[in-house]
XYZ file of N, CA, C and O in Angstrom:
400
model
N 2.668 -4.512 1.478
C 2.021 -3.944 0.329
C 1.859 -2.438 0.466
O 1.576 -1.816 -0.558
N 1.998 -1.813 1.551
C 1.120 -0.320 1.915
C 2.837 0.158 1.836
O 3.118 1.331 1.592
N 3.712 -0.686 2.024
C 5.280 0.066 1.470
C 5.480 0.539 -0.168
O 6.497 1.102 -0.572
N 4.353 0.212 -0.989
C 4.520 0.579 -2.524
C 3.314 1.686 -2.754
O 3.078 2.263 -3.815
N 2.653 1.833 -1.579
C 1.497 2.914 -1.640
C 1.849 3.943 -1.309
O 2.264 3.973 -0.151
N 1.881 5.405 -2.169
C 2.022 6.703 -1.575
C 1.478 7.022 -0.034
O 1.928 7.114 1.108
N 0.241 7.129 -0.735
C -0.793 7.190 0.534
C -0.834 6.622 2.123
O -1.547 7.228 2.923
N -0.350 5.891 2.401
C 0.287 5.014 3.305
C 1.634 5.528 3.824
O 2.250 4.693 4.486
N 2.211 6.690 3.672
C 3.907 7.005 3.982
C 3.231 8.074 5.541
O 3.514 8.173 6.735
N 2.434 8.561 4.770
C 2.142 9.735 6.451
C 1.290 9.009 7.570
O 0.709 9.651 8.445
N 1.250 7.543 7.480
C 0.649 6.989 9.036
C 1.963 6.361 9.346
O 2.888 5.821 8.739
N 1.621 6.684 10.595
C 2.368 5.992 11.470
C 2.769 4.670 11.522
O 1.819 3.911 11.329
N 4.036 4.003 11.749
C 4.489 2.577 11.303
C 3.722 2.137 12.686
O 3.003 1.153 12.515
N 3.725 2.493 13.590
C 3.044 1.679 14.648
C 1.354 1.332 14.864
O 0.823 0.306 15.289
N 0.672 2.789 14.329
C -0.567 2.640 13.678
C -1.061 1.579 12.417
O -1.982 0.766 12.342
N -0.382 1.844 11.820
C -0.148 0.577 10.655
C 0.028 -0.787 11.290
O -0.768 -1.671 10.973
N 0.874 -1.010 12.048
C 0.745 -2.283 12.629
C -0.390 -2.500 13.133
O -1.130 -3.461 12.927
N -0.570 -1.475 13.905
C -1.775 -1.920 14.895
C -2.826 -2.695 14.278
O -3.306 -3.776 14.618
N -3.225 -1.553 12.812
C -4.310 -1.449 12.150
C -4.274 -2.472 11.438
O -5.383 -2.801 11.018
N -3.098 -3.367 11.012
C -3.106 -4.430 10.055
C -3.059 -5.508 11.141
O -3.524 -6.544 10.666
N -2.696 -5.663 12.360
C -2.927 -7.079 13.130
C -4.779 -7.034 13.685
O -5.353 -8.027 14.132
N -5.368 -5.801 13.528
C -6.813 -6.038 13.803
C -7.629 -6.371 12.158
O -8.775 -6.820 12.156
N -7.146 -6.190 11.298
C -7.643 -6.685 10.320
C -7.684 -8.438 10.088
O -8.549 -9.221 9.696
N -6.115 -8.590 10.605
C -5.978 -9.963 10.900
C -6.696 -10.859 11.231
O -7.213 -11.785 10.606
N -6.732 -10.237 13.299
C -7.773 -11.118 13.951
C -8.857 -11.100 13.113
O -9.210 -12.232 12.782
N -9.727 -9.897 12.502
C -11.162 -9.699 12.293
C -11.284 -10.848 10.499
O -12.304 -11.496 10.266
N -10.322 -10.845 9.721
C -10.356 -11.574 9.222
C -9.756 -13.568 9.102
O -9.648 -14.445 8.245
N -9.531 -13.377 10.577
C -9.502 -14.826 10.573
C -10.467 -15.222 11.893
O -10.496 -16.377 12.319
N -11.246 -14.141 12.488
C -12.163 -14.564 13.336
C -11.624 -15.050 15.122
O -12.244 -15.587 16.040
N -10.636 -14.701 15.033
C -9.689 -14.751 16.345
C -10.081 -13.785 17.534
O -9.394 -13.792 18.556
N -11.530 -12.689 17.371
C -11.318 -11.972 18.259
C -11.040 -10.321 18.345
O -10.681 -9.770 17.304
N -11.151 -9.762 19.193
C -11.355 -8.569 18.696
C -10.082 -7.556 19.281
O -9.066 -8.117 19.691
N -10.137 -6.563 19.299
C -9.111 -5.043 19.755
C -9.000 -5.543 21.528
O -9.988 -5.033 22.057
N -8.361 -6.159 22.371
C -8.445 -6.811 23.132
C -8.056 -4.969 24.318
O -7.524 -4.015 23.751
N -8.524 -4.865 26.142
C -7.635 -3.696 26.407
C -6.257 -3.900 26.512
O -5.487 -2.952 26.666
N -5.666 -5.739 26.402
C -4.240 -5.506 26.252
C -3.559 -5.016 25.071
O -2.446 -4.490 25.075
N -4.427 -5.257 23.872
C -3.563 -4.783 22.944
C -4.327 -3.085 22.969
O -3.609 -2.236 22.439
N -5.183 -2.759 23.324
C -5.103 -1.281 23.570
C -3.833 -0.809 24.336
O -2.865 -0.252 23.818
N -3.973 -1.087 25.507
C -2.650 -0.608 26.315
C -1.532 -0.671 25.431
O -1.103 0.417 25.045
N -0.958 -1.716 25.022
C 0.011 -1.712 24.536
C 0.714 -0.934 23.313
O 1.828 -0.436 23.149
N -0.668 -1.084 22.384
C -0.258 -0.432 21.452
C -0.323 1.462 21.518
O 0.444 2.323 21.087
N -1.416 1.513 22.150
C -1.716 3.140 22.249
C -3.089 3.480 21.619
O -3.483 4.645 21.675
N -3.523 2.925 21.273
C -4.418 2.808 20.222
C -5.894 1.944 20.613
O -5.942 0.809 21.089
N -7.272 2.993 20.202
C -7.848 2.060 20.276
C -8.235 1.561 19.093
O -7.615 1.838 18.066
N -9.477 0.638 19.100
C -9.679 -0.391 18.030
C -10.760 0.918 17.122
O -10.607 0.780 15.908
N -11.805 2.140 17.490
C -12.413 3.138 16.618
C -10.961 3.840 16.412
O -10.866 4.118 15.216
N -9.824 4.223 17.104
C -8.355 4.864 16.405
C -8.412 4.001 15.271
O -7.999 4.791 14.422
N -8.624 2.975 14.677
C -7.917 2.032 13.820
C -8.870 1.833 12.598
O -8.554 1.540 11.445
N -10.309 2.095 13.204
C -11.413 1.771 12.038
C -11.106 1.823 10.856
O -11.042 0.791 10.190
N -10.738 3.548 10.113
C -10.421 4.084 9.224
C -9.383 3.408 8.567
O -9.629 3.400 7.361
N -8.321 2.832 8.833
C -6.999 2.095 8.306
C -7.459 1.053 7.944
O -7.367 0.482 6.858
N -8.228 0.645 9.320
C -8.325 -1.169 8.947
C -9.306 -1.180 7.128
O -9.030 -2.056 6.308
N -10.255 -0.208 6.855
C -10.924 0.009 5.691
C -10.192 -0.236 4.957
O -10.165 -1.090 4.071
N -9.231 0.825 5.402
C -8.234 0.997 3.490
C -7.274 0.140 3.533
O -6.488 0.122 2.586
N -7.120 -0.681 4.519
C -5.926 -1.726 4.123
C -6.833 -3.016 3.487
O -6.399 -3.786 2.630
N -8.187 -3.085 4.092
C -8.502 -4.366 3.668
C -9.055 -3.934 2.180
O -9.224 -4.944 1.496
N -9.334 -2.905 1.592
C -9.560 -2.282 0.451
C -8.365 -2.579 -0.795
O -8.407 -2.904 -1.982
N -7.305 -2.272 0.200
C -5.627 -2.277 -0.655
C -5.761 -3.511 -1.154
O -5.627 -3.654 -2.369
N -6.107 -4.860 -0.161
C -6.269 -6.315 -1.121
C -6.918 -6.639 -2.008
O -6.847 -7.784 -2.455
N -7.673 -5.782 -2.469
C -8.712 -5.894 -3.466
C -8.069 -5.628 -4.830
O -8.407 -6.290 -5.811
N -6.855 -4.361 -4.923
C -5.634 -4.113 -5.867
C -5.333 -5.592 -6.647
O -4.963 -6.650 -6.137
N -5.529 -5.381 -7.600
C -5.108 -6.206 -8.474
C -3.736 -5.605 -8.890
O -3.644 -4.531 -9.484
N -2.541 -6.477 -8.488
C -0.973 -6.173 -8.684
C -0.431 -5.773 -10.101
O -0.640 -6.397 -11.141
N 0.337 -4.570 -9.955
C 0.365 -3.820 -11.263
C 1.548 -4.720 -11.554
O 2.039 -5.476 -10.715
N 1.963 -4.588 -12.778
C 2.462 -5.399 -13.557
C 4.360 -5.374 -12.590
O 4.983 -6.223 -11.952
N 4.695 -3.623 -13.073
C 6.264 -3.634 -12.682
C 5.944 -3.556 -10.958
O 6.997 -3.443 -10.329
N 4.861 -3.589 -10.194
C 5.235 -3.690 -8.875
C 4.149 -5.123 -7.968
O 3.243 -5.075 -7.136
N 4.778 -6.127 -8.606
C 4.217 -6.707 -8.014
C 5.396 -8.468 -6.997
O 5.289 -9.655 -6.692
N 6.210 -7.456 -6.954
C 7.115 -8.594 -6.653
C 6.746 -9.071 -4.690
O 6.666 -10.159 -4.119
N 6.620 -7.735 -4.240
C 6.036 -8.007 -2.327
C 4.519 -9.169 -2.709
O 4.369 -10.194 -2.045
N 3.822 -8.896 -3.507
C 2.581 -9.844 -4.015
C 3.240 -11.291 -4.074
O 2.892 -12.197 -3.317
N 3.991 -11.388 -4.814
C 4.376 -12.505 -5.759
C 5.584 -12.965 -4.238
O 5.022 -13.852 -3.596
N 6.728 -12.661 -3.704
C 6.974 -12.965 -2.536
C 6.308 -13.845 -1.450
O 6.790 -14.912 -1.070
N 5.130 -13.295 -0.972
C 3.895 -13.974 -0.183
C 2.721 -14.671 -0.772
O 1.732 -15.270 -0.350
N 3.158 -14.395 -1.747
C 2.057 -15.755 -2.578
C 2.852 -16.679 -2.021
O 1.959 -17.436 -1.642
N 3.982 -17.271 -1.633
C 4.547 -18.362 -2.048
C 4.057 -19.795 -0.020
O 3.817 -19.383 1.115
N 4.098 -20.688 -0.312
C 4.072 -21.160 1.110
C 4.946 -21.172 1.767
O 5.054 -22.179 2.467
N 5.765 -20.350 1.871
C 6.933 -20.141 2.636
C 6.473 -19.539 3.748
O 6.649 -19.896 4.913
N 5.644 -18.251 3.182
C 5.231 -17.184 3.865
C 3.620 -17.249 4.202
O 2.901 -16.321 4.573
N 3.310 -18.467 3.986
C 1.676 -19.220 4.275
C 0.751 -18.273 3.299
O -0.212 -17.630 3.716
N 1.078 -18.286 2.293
C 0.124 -17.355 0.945
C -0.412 -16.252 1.359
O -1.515 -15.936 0.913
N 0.369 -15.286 2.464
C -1.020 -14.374 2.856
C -1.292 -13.480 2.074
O -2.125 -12.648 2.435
N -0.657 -13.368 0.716
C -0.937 -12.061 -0.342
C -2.194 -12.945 -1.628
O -2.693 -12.298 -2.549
N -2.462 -14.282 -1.432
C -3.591 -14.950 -1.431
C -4.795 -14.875 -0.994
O -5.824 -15.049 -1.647
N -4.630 -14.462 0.773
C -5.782 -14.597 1.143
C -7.334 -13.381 0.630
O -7.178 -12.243 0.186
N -8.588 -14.010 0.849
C -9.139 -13.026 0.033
C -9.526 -11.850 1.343
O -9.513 -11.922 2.571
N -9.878 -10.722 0.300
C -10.459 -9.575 1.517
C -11.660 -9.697 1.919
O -12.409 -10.439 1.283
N -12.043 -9.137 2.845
C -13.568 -9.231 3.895
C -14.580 -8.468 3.053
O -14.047 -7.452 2.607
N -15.466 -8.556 2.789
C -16.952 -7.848 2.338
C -16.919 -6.865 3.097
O -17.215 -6.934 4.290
N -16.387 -5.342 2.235
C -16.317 -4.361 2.998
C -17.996 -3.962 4.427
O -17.943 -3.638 5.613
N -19.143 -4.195 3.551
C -20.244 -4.234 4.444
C -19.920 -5.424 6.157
O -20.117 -5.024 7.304
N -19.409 -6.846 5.773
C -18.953 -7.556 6.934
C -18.027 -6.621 7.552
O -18.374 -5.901 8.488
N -16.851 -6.613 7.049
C -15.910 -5.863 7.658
C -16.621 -4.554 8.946
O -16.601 -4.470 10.174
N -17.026 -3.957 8.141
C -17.980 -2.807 8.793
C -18.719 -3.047 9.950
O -18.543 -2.446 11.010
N -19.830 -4.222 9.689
C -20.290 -4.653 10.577
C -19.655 -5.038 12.159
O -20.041 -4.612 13.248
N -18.264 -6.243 11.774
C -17.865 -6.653 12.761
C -17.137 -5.402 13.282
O -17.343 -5.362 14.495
N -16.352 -4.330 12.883
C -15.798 -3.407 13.773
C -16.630 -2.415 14.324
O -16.250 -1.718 15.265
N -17.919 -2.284 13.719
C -18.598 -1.341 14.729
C -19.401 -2.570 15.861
O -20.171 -1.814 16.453
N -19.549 -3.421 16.228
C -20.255 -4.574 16.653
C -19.282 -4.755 17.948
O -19.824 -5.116 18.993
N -17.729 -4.502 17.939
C -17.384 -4.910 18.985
C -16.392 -3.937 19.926
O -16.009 -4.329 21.028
């Protein structure tokens, strides 16, 4: 989805990952910015705070009409609905990343 967002072109593709697999865990409750995935990625989990916001913000986008085909793609169960799933209560959200 952050491939049809302007705003999203000047971070880093690896930051972006980072920042969207900790949104992940934090929204399916799996756990937190682990130091292996620090090490690995480069990154820590306060590097990521700021992203993880605006990506879980981006799900809140209600899909514009001519760009909504990456939406409509992962809706489907092929791809386990994840353009379905709902976003975190920015206040939760908040909570759990300063908390751990």
């Amino acid at each position: 989805m952050t491939l049809q967002e302007y705003d999203y072109a000047r971070e880093s593709p690896s930051k972006l990952a980072a920042s969207c697999l900790l949104l992940a865990l934090t929204m399916k409750n799996l756990g937190g910015w682990t130091p292996t995935l620090q090490y690995y990625s480069g990154y820590s989990a306060q590097d990521l705070h700021p992203l993880v916001k605006r990506l879980n913000f981006l799900l809140t986008y209600q899909p514009r009409d001519k760009l909504n085909a990456v939406r409509s793609k992962y809706s489907h169960r092929v791809f386990f609905e994840v353009a379905k799933v709902t976003p975190m209560d920015m206040l939760k959200l908040e909570e759990t990343l300063t908390s751990s």
